Coordinates of C-alpha atoms and ligand atoms in Angstrom, one line a residue:
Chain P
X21 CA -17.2 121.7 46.2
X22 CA -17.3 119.3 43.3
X23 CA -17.0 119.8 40.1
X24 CA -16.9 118.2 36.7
X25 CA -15.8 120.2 33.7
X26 CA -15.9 118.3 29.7
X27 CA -15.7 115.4 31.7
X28 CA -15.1 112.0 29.1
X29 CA -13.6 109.0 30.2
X30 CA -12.8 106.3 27.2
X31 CA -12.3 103.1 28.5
X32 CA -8.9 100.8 27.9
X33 CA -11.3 98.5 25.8
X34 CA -12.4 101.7 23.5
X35 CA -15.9 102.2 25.6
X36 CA -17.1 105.4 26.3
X37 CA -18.1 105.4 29.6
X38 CA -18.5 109.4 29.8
X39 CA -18.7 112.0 27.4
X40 CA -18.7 115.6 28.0
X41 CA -19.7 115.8 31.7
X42 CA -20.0 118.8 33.5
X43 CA -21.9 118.5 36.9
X44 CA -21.6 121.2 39.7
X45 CA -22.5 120.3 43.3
X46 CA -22.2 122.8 46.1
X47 CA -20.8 121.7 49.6
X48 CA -24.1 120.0 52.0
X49 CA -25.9 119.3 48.9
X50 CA -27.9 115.6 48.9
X51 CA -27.6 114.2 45.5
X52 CA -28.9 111.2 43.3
X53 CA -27.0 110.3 40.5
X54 CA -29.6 108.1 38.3
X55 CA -29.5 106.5 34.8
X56 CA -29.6 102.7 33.9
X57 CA -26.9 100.3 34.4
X58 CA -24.0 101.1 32.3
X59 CA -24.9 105.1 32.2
X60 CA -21.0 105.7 33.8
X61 CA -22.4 106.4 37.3
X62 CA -19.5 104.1 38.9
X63 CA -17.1 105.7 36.7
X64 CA -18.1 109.1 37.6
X65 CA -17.4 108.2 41.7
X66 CA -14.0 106.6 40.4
X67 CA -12.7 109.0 39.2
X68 CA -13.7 111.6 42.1
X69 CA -11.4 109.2 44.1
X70 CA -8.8 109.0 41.1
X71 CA -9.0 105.6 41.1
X72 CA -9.0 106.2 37.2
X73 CA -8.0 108.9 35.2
X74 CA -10.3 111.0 32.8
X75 CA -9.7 111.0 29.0
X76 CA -10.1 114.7 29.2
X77 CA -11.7 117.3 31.2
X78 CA -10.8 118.8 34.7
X79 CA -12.5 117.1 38.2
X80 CA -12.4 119.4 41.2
X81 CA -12.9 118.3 44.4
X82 CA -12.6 121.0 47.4
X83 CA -11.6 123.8 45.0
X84 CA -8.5 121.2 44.0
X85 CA -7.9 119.8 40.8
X86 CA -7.8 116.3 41.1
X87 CA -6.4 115.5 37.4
X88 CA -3.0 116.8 38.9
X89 CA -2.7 115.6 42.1
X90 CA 0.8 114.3 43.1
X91 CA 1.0 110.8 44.0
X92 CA 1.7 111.7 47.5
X93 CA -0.7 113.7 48.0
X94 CA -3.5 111.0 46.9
X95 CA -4.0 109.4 50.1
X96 CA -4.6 112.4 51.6
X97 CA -6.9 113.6 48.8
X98 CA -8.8 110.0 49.4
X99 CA -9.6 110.4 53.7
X100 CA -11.9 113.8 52.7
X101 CA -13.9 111.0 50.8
X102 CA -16.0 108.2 52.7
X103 CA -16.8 106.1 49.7
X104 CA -19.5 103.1 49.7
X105 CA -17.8 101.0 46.7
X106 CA -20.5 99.4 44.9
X107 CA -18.1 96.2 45.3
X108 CA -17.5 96.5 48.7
X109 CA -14.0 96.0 49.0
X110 CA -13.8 95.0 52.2
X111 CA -10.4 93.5 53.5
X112 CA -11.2 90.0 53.5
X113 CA -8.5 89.1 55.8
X114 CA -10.0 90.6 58.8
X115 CA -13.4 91.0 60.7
X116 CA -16.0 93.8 60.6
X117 CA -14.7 95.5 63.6
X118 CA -11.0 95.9 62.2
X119 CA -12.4 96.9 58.7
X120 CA -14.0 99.8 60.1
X121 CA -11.1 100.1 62.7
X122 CA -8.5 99.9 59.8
X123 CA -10.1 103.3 57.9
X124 CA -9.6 104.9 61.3
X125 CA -5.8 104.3 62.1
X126 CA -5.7 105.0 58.7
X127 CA -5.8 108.8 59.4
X128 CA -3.9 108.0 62.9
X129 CA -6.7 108.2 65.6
X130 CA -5.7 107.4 68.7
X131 CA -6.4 103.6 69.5
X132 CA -9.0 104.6 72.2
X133 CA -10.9 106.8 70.4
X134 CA -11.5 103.6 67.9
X135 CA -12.3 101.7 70.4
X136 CA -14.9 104.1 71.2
X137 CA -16.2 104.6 68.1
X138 CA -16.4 101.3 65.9
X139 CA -18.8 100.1 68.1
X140 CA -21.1 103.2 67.5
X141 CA -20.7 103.0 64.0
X142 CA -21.8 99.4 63.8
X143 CA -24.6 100.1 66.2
X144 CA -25.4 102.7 63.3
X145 CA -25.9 100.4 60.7
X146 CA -27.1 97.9 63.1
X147 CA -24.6 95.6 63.0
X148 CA -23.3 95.2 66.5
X149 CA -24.1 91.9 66.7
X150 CA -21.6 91.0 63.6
X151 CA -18.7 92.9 64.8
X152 CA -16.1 89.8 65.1
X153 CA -17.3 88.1 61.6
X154 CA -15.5 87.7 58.3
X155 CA -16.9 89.8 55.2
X156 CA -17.1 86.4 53.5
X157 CA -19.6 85.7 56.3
X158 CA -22.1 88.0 56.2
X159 CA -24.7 89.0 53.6
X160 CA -24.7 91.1 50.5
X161 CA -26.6 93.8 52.4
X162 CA -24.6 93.4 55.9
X163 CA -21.6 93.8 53.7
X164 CA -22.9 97.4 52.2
X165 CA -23.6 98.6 55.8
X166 CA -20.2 97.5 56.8
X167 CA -18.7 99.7 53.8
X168 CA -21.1 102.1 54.8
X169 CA -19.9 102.6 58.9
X170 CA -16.0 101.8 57.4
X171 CA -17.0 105.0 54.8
X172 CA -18.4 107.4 57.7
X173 CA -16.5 106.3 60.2
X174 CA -13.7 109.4 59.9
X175 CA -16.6 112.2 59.5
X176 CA -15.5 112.3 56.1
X177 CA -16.7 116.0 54.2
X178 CA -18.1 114.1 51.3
X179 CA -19.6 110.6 51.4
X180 CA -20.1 108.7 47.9
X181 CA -22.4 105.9 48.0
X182 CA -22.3 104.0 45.2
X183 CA -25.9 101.8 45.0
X184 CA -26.0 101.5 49.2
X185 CA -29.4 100.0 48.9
X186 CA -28.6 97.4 46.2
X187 CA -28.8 94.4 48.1
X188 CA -31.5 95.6 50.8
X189 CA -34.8 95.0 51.3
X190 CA -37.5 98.3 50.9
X191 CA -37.1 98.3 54.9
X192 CA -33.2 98.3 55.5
X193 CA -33.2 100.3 52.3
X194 CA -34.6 102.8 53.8
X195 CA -32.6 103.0 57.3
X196 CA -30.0 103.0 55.2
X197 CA -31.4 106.5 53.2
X198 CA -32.3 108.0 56.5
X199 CA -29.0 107.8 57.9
X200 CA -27.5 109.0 54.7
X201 CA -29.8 112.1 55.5
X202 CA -28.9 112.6 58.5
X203 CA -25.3 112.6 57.8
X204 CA -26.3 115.5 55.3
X205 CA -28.0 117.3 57.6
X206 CA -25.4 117.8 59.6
X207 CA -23.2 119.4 56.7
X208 CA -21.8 116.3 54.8
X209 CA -22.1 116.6 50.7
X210 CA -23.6 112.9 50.2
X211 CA -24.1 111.8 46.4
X212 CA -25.6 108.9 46.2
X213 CA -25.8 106.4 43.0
X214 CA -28.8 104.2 42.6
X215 CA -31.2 102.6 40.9
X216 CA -34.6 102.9 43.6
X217 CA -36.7 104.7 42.2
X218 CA -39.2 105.0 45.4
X219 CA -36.7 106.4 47.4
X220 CA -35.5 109.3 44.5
X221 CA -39.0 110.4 44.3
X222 CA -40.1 110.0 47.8
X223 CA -37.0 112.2 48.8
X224 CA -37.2 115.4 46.3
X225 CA -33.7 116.0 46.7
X226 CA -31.5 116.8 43.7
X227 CA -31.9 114.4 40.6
X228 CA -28.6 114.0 38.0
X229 CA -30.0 111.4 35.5
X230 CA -27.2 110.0 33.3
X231 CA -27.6 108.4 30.4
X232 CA -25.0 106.3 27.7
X233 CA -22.6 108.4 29.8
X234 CA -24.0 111.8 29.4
X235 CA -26.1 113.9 31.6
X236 CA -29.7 113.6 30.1
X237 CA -31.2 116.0 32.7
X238 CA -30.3 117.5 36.4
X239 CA -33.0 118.5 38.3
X240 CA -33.8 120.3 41.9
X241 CA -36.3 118.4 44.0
X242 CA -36.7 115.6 41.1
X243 CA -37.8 112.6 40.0
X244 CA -37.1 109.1 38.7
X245 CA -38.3 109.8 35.5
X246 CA -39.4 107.0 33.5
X247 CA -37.4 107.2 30.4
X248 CA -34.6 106.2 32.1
X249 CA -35.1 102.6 31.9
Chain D
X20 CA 7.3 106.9 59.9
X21 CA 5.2 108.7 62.9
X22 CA 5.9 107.3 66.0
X23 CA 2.5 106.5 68.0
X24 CA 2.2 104.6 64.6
X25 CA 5.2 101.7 65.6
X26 CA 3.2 99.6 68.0
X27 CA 0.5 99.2 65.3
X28 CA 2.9 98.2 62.1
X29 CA 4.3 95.7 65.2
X30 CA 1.2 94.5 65.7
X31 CA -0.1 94.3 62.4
X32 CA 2.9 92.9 61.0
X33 CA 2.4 89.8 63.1
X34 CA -1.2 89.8 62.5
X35 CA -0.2 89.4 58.7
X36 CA 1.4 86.5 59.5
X37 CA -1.5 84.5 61.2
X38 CA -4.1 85.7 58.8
X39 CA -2.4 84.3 56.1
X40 CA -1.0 81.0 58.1
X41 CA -0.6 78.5 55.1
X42 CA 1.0 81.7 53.2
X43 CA 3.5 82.1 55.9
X44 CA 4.2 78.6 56.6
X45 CA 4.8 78.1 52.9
X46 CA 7.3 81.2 53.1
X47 CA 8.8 79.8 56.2
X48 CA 9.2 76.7 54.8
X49 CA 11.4 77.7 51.4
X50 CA 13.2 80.1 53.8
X51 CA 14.2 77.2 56.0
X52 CA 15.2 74.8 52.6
X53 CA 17.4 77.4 51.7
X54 CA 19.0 78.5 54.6
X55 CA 19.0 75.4 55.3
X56 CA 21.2 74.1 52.3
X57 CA 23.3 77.3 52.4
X58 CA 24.0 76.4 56.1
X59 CA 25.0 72.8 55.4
X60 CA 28.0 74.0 52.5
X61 CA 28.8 76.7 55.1
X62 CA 29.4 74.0 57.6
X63 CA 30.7 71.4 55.7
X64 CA 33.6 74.3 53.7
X65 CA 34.5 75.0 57.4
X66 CA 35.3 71.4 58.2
X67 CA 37.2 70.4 55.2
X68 CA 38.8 73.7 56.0
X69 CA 39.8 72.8 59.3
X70 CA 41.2 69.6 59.1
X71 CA 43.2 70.4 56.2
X72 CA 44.4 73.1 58.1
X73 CA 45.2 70.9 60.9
X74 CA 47.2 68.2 58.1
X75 CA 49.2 71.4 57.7
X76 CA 50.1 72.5 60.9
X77 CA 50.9 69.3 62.1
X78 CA 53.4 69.2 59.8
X79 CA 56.7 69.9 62.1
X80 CA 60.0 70.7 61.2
X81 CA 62.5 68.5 63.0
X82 CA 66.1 69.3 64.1
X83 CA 68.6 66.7 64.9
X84 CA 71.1 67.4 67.3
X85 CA 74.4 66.2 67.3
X86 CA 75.6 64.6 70.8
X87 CA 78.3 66.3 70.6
X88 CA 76.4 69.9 71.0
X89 CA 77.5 71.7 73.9
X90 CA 74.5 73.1 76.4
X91 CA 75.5 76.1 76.4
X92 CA 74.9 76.0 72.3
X93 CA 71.6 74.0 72.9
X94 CA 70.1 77.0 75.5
X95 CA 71.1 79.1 72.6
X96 CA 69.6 78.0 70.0
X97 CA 66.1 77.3 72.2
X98 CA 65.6 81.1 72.7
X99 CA 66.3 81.7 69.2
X100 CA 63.8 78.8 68.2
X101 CA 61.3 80.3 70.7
X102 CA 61.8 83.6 69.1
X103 CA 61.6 83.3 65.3
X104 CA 58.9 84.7 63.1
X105 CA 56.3 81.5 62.1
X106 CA 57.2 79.6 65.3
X107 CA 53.9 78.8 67.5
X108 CA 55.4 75.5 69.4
X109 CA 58.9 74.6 70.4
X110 CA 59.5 71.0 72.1
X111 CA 62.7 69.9 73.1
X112 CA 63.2 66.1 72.9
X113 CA 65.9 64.5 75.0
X114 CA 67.2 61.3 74.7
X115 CA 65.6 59.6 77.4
X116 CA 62.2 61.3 75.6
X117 CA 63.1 59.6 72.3
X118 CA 64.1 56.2 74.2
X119 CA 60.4 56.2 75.0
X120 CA 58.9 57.5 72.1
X121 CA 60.6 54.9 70.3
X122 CA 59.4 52.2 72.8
X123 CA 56.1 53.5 72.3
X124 CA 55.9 53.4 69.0
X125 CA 58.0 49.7 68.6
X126 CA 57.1 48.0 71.6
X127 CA 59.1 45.5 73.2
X128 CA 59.7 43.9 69.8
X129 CA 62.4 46.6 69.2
X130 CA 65.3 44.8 69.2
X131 CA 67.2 47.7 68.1
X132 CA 67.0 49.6 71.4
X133 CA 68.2 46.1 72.6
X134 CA 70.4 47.3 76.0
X135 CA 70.5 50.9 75.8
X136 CA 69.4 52.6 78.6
X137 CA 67.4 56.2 78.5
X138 CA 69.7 57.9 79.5
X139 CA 72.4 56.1 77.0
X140 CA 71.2 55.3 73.8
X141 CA 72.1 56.0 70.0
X142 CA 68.9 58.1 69.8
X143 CA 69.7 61.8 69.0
X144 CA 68.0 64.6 70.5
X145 CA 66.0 66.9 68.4
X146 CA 64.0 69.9 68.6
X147 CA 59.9 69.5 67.1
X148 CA 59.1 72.6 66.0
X149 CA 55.4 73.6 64.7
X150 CA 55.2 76.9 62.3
X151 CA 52.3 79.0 61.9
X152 CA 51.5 78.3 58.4
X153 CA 54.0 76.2 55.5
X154 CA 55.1 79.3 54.0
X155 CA 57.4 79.8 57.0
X156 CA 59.1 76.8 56.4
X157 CA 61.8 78.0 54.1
X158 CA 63.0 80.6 56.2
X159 CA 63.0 78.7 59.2
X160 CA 64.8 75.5 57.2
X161 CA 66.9 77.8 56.0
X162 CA 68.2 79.5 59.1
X163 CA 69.2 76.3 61.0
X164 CA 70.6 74.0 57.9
X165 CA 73.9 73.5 58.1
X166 CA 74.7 75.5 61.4
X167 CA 77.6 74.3 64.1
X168 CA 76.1 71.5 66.4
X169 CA 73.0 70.6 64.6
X170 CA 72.8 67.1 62.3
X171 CA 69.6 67.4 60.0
X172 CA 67.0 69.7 59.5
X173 CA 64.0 67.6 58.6
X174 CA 60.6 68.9 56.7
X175 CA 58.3 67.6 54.4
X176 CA 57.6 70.8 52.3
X177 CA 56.1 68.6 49.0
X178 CA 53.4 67.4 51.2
X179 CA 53.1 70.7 52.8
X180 CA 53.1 72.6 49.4
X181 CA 49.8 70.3 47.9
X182 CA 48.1 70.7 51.2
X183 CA 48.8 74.5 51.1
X184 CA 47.2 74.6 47.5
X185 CA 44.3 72.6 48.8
X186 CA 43.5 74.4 51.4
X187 CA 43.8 77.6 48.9
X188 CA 41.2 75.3 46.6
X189 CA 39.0 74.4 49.1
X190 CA 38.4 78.1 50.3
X191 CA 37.9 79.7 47.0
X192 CA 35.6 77.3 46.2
X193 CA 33.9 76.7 49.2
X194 CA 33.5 81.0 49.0
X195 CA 32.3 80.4 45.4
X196 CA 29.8 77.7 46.4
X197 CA 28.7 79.9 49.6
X198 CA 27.9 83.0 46.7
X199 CA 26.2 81.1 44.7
X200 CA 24.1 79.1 47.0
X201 CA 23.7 82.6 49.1
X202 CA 22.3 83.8 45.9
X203 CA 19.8 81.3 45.4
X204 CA 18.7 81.6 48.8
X205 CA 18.3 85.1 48.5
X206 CA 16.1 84.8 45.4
X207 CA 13.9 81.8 46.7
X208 CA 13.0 83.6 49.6
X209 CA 11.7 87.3 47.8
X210 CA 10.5 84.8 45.2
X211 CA 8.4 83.3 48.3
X212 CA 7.8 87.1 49.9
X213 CA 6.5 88.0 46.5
X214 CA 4.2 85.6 45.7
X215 CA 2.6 86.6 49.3
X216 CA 2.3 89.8 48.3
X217 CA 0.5 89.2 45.4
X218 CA -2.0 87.0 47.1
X219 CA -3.1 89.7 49.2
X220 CA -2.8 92.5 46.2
X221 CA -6.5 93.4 46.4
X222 CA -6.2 94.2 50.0
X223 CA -2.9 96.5 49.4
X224 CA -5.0 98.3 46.3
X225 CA -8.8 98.6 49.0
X226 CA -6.0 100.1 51.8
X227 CA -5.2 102.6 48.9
X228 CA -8.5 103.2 47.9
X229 CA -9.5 104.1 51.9
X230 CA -6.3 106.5 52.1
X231 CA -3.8 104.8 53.6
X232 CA -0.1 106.0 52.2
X233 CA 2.6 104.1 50.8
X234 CA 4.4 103.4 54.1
X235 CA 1.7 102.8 56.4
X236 CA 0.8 100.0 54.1
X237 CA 4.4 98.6 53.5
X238 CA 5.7 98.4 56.9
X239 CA 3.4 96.1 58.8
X240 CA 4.7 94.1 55.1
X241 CA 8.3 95.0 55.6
X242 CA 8.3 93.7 59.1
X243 CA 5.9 90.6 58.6
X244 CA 8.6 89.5 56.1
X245 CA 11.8 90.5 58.6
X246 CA 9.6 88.2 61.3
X247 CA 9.1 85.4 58.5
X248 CA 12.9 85.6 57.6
X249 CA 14.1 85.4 60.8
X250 CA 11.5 82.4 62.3
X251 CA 13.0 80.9 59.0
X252 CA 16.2 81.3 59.4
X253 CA 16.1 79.9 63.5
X254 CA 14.3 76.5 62.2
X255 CA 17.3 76.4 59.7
X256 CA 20.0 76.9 62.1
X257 CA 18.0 74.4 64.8
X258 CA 18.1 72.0 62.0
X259 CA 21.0 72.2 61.3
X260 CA 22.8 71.9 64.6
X261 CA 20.5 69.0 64.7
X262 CA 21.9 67.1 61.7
X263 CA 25.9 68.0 62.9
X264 CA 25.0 66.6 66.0
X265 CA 24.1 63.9 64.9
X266 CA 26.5 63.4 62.1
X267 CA 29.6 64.3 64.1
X268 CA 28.3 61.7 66.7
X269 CA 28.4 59.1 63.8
X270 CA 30.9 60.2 62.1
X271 CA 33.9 61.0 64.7
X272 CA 33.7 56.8 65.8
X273 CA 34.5 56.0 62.0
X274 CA 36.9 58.9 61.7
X275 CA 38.3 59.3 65.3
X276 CA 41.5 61.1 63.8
X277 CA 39.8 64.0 62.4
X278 CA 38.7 66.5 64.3
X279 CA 35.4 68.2 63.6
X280 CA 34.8 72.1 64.3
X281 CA 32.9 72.0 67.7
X282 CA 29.4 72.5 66.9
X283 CA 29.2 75.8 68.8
X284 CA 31.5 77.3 67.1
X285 CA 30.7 76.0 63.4
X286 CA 26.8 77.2 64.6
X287 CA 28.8 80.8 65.1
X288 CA 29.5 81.0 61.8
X289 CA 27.2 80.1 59.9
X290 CA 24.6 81.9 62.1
X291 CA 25.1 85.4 61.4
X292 CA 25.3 84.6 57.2
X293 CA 21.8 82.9 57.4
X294 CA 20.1 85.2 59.7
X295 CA 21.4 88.0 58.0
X296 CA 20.4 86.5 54.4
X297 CA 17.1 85.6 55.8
X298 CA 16.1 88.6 57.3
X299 CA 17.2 91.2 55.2
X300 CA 16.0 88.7 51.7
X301 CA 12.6 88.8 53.8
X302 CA 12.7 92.5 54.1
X303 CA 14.0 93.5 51.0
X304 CA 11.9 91.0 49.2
X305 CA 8.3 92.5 50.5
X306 CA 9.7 96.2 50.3
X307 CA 10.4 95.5 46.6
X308 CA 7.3 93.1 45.4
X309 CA 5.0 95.6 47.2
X310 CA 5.7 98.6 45.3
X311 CA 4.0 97.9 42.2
X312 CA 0.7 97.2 43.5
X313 CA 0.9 100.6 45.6
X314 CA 0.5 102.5 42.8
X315 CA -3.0 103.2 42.5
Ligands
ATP27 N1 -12.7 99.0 33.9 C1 -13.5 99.1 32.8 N2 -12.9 98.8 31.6 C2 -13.7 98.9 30.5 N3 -15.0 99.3 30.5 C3 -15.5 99.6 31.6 C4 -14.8 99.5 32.9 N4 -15.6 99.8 33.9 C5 -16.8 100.1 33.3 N5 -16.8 100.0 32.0 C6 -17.8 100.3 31.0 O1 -18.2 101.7 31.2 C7 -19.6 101.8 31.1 C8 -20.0 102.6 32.4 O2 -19.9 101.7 33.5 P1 -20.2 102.1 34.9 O3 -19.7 101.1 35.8 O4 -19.8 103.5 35.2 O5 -21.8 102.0 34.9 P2 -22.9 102.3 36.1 O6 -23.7 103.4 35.7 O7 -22.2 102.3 37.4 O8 -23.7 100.9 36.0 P3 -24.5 100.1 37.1 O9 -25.7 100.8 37.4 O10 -24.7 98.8 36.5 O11 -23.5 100.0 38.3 C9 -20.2 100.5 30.9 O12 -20.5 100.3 29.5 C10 -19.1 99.5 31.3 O13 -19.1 98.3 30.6
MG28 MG1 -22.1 101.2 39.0

């Protein structure tokens, strides 16, 4: 379902955020993409969004090469993706419950079928109770769960979740895993970045460890392995 | 644009514009300076316009009438008058009219007038003739001068002739001022549009990034900037009708013989070039400044 073939991204700045990539993951897999900060994990989820372009290589996503996409045919490319952005990006201009609304008449559902289904998705991440505030209102970690509902409220194929914990305690942390699982279980390809090392080894699911922007090691059932650090 | 789609870029477009309220009052408020100024030339070319217009048609062309004209020549040469090319008003002044006229304009003081009567007096009778525009005057002049029964044929074509070429001046540069002042409206207002895109860039490149095309993103734009243009371009014209009100009030007790353009009517005018420069600058202007950051 996704694949990354002689992947390398150099950076504007000269950087090499990636070199040589390749990293196959089958539709309904549950994967971690590990490595320390600055391994190229964020890069890697840009460019399955073609947010950026690689240097070289090919990216496939759904059998289709996303290296040579037409620009109109981006957008579309973008709604099989739910992505939680490690920044957020959150439209600051309007509350929670239009965020998540917004991703939705994004794609054209009907207007009753959002109002219908926003407030599930917030009950999801257990946010209800925040539905009519500002992102510059809420927390760090009520932020990510926003991103989180806005990313999974279109039952997209694959969700991306860029470091969804990051800014959770162990406990919200892992509600937050659960549901990810969940969402896997039930046929969505999740690949999740992140630095929680508890929660890679207490889940045995699929291990890619990056490091200095290549892959040091991709494992079945794996671990946090220490060397990372 | 898919249909079930309209009611939201309506809605959103409007949204746009009381999420961002000191953004769109900013906008509104250029809009309304410029429309505003372009409004007041507009206004004030139509005036000096008008009246100059009106120095020039007032200007008649008189013809003397010997007393010794038959009627029968007279009825003649009033149909003719009432049927020549340039001819809008035809007044026939008889004797008795020009015995009061006369009084009118002398008083009893005219000792001139001194025993006539008005039906007997030395006053001739005379035709006041108004054309269409001076340029009819020679043809007119030209026709009567000199014909059986008719004295003088009186016009003052000098006068007529600089207030032709000033009325020519006036509207070629009033139209000059109007393009460039039209222009300068046009760029202060998707100069404003613009910088309100780019205040709100990040959210236009995250609407991107969630899969939202180009036109689902640029219409609620495209019609938050028609809405901006045209609240703008109201306040403008309410302003201005304001400010004629008030200076025709003034000014028509200092200057009661000129006659101003009826507010109305100058309002006419000048609405349609500001609401169409204000809407279409605030469409145009979001359309255009939005594109670039849509390309991600
Ligand atoms: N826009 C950019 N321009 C230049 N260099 C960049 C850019 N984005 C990232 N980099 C560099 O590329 C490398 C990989 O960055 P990336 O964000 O992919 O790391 P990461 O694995 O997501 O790290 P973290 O765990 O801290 O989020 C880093 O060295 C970073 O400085
Ligand atoms: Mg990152």
């Amino acid at each position: 379902m996704i694949r990354l073939v002689n992947v390398s991204k150099v950076y504007d700045n000269g950087i090499t955020a990636l070199s040589n990539v390749n990293i196959n993951i089958k539709a309904g897999d549950f994967v971690f993409l590990v490595g320390p900060s600055g391994a190229g994990k964020t890069t890697i989820i840009k460019l399955l969004i073609k947010e950026i372009e690689p240097t070289s290589g090919d990216i496939f996503v759904n059998d289709k090469n996303v290296t040579v996409l037409k620009r109109r045919e981006i957008p579309y490319f973008r709604r099989n993706i739910g992505v939680v952005f490690q920044d957020f990006r959150l439209l600051p201009d309007r509350n929670v419950y239009d965020n998540i609304a917004f991703a939705m008449q994004v794609v054209g559902t009907p207007s009753k079928e959002i109002r219908r289904r926003v407030p599930l998705m917030l009950s999801l991440v257990n946010l209800s109770s925040k539905a009519y505030a500002y992102p510059n209102e809420l927390s760090g970690g009520e932020q990510q769960r926003v991103v989180l509902a806005r990313a999974i409220a279109n039952n997209p194929p694959v969700l991306i979740a860029d470091e969804p914990t990051g800014n959770l305690d162990p406990d919200t942390g892992w509600d937050i895993v659960n549901l990810l699982s969940e969402i896997n279980r039930r046929g969505t390809t999740v690949i999740m970045a992140t630095h929680a090392k508890e929660i890679v080894d207490a889940m045995r699911k699929r291990v890619i460890i990056l490091k200095k922007g290549t892959v040091i090691s991709d494992q079945e059932k794996g671990v946090y392995l220490d060397e990372v650090k | 644009m898919r249909l079930s789609n309209i009611g939201y870029y309506i809605k959103e477009g409007f949204n746009g514009i009381f999420r961002h309220k000191a953004m769109s009052l900013a906008a509104i408020i250029s809009i309304v300076i410029a429309l505003f100024m372009l409004g007041s030339i507009i206004v004030f070319g139509l005036n000096v316009s008008n009246i100059i217009g009106d120095m020039e048609s007032s200007l008649e062309v008189i013809i003397f009438l010997k007393d010794d004209m038959p009627d029968q020549a007279i009825e003649q040469l009033d149909s003719e008058l009432r049927n020549m090319e340039g001819i809008v008003d035809v007044r026939y002044i008889s004797k008795a009219d020009a015995f009061e006229k006369w009084k009118e304009q002398f008083g009893e003081q005219s000792g001139y007038l001194e025993g006539y009567t008005a039906e007997d007096n030395p006053l001739p009778r005379s035709y006041e003739v108004r054309l269409k525009e001076p340029s009819y005057a020679d043809s007119v002049v030209n026709a009567l001068n000199g014909r059986e029964g008719i004295e003088k044929v009186q016009y003052n074509s000098e006068v007529a002739d600089t207030l032709n070429r000033l009325v020519t001046a006036v509207r070629w540069m009033g139209l000059i001022i109007v393009g460039i002042l039209l222009v300068i409206a046009v760029v202060i207002i998707m100069n404003t549009v613009r910088l309100a895109v780019f205040a709100r860039r990040n959210e236009i490149n995250i609407m991107k990034y969630i899969g939202a095309t180009n036109w689902f993103i640029r219409w609620p734009f495209i019609i938050e900037g028609a809405v901006i243009g045209l609240i703008g371009s109201v306040l403008s014209l309410a302003l201005l009708k304001m400010l004629y009100d008030f200076a025709m009030d003034k000014l028509s007790g200092i200057l009661n013989m000129v006659k101003f353009i009826p507010v109305n009517d100058a309002m006419n005018i000048a609405m349609l070039i500001i609401m169409v420069t204000g809407i279409v600058a605030g469409i145009i202007g979001s359309a255009v400044s939005i594109r670039r950051y849509l390309k991600v």
